[in-house]
Structure formats: structure tokens, C-alpha cells
Tab-separated table of C-alpha atoms in Angstrom:
chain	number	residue	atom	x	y	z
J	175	UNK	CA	31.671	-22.943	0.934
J	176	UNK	CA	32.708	-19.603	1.000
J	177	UNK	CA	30.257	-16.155	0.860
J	178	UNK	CA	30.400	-13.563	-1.412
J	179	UNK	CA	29.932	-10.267	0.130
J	180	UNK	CA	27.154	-8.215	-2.265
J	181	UNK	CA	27.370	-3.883	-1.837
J	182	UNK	CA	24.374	-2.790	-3.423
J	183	UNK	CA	23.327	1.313	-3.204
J	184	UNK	CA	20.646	2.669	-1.252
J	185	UNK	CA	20.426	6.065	-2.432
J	186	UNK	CA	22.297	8.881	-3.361
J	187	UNK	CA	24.856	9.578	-0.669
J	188	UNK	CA	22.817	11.877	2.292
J	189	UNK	CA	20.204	11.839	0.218
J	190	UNK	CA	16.618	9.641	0.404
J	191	UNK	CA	15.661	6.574	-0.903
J	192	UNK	CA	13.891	6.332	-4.422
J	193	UNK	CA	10.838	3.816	-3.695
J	194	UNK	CA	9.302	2.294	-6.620
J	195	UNK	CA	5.431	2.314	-7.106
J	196	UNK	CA	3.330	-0.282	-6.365
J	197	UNK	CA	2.856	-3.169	-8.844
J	198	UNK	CA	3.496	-6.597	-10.102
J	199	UNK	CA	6.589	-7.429	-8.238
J	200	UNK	CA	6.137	-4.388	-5.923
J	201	UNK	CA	4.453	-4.794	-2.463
J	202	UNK	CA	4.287	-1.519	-0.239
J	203	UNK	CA	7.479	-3.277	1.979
J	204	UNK	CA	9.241	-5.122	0.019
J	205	UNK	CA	10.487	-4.017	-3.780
J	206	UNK	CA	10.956	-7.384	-5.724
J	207	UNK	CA	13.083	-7.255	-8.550
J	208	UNK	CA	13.292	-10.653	-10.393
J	209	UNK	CA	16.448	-11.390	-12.926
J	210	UNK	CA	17.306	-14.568	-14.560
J	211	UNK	CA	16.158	-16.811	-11.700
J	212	UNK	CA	17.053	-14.505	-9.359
J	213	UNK	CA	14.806	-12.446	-7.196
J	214	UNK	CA	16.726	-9.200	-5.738
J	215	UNK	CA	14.029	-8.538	-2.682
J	216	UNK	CA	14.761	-5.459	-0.656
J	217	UNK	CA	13.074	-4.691	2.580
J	218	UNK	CA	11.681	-0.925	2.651
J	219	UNK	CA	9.903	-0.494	5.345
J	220	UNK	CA	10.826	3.019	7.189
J	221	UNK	CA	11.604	4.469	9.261
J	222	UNK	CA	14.215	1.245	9.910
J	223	UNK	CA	12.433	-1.455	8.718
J	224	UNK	CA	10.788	-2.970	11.741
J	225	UNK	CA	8.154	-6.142	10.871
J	226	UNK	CA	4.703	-5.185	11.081
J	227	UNK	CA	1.407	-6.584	9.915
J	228	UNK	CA	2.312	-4.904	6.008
J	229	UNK	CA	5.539	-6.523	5.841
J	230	UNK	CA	4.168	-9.847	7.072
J	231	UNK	CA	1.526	-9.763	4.026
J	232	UNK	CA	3.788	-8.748	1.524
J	233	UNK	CA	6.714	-11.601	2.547
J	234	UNK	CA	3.295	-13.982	3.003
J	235	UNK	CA	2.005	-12.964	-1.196
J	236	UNK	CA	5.969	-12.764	-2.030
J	237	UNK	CA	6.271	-16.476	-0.620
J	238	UNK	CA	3.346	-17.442	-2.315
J	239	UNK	CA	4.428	-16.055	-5.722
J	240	UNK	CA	7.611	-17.885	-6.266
J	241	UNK	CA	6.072	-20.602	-4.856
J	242	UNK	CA	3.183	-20.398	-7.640
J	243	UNK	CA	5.984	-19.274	-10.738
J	244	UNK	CA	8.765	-21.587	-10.972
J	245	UNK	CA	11.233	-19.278	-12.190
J	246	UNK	CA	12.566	-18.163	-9.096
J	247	UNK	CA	15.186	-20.326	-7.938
J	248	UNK	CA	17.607	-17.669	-5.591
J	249	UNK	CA	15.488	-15.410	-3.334
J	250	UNK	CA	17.909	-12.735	-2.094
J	251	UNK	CA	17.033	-10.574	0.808
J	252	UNK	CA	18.604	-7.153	1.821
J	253	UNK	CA	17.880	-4.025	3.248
J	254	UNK	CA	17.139	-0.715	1.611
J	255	UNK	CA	18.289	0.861	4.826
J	256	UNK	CA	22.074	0.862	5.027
J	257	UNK	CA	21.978	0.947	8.806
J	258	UNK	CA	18.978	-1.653	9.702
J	259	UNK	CA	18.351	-4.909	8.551
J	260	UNK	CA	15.326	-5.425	10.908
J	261	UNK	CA	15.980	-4.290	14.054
J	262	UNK	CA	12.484	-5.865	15.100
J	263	UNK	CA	9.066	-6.173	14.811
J	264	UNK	CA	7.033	-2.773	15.626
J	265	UNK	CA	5.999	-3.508	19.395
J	266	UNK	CA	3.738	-1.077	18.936
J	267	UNK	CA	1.507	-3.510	16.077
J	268	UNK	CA	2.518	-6.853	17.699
J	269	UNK	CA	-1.153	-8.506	17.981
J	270	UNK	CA	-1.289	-7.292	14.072
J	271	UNK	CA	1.666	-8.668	12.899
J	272	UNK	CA	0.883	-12.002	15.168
J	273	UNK	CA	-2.533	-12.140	13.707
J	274	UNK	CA	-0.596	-11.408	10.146
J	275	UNK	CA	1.995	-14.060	10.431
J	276	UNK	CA	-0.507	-16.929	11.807
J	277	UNK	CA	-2.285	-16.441	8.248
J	278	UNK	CA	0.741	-17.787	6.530
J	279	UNK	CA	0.511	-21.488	8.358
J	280	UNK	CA	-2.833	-22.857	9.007
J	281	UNK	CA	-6.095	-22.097	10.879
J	282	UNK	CA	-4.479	-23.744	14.672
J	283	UNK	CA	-1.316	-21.874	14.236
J	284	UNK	CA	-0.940	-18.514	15.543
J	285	UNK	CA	2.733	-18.165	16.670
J	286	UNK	CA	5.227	-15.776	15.793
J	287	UNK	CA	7.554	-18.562	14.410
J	288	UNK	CA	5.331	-19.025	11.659
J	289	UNK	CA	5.632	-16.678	8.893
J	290	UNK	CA	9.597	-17.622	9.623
J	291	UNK	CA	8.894	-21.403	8.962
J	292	UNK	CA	7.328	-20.357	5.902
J	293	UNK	CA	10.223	-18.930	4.972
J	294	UNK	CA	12.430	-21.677	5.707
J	295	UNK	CA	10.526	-23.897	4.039
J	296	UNK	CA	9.980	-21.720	0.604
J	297	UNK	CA	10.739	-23.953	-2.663
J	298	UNK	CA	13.733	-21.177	-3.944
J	299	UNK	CA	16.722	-20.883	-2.158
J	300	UNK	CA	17.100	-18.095	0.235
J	301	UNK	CA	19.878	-15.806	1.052
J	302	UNK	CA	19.897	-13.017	3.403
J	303	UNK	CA	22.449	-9.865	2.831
J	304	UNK	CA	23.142	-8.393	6.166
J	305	UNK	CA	24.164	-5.179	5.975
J	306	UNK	CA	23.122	-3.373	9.533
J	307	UNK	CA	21.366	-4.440	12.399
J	308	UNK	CA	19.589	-7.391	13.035
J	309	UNK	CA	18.049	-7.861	15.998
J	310	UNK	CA	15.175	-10.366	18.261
J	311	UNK	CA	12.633	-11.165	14.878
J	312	UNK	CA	15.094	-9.191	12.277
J	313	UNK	CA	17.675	-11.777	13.739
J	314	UNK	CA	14.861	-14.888	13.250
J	315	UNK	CA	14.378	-13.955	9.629
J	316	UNK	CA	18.476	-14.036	9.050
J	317	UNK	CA	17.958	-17.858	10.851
J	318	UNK	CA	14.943	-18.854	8.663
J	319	UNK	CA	17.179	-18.632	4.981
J	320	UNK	CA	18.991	-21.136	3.626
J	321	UNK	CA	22.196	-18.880	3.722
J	322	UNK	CA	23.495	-15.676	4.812
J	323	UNK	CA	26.055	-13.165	4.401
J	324	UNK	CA	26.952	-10.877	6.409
J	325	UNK	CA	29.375	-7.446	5.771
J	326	UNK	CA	32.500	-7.528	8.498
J	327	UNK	CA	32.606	-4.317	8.508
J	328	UNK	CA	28.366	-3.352	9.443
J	329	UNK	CA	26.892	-6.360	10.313
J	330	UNK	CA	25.095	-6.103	13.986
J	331	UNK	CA	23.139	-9.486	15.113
J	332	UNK	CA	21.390	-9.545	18.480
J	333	UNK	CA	18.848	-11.653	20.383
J	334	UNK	CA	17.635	-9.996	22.986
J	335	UNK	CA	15.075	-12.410	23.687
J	336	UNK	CA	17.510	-15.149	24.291
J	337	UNK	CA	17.541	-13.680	28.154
């Protein structure tokens, strides 16, 4: 089964990204953008889109919302960033984002696979764009979807943790 490689634009050329206000279908991380089954979600965290304890709650209530309104049956992940698909999670916030991510399994589970086993486990099928770098956790969430495409010409993965 072949992929399809999707371009999508992240802003006028030099110029900065247009974020959309919070909302229904907005989180502060992630804008969701649903279409005919289809739900366009791009990761906008800057400065390059590292996981923290926000993003973990907003792919956590994202989760839970297709999960809750069967109409979303393709969950498409990108980046906003041309350069970074998460590069990481922010060591700088990693007991927050731990603490963040446990919430998405159950009251005994407090690892850092567990918001990704959420993921891989969500009722739509999910497909990660790679456009960028992905690397150690950015790299886990590219692992946890169903499918993924990558660009030949940009796409970085790396698992530094691997060592």
C-alpha cells in the first residue's frame, strides 16, 4: 500500500504562523480542523513543538473527543512547524508532562508510554505527516499511529534513547 505524500502551508513564506483562537476544535497546542470524517490536527506548539504537560492535555481531550463523536474516522497529524515534527518532550517540564500523560491511562499507570498507547489504541485511524524532525518521544508518537508518511526530501527520525 503505497503513501501519499500531503504539502500543506505553514505560513506565508519568512513570515509567522497565523494561530487560530481557542475554541471548539481548538486546544492551545493542537489546531483541529475536522472535514468530512477527516480530522486535519496540526501540532503548534513553539518554539519547535516539543511535548509538554499542554500538549499532553490537549492530545488527552482531542483523544477523548473523537472517541466520544463518531464522525471522525481519519485522524491526521502534522506539524505547523516546517522544520520540527517533535523534536522531544521539553526536558525542562518532564515530571509535568509524566504526571500529564499518566492521566490518560488509569490511576497505577504513570509511564511515559502511556499517552502513546492511547494513541495507538484511539477508535479513528491515525496518520502521522512527517515533515521535519522527529526525534526520542516526537519519534514515539510517529510509532503510536496506525500509518505514516514521511517527505524524502525533510523527513529527520531519531532515537536517541535507543543507546
Amino acid at each position: 500500500m503505497g503513501c501519499v505524500y500531503i504539502s500543506y502551508a505553514a505560513g506565508p513564506a519568512g513570515g509567522p504562523r497565523i494561530r487560530r483562537p481557542e475554541g471548539p476544535g481548538n486546544h492551545s497546542t493542537i489546531r483541529a480542523e475536522p472535514r468530512n470524517g477527516v480530522l486535519w490536527a496540526t501540532i503548534d506548539n513553539p518554539p519547535i513543538d516539543l511535548i509538554d504537560e499542554r500538549f499532553a492535555a490537549d492530545l488527552i481531550s482531542l483523544l477523548d473527543d473523537t472517541d466520544t463523536h463518531g464522525s471522525v474516522r481519519v485522524a491526521v497529524f502534522r506539524s505547523g512547524d516546517p522544520d520540527f515534527f517533535i523534536p522531544h518532550v521539553d526536558l525542562d517540564r518532564i515530571a509535568e508532562y509524566a504526571a500529564m500523560a499518566a492521566t490518560s491511562g488509569g490511576p497505577d499507570d504513570s509511564s511515559r508510554g502511556t499517552l502513546f498507547r492511547r494513541l495507538g489504541e484511539a477508535r479513528p485511524v491515525t496518520i502521522a505527516v512527517l515533515e521535519g524532525r522527529a526525534r526520542g518521544a516526537g519519534a514515539e508518537l510517529l510509532y503510536a499511529c496506525d500509518m505514516r508518511c514521511a517527505s524524502a526530501e525533510h523527513a529527520v527520525i531519531g532515537q536517541p534513547d535507543a543507546g
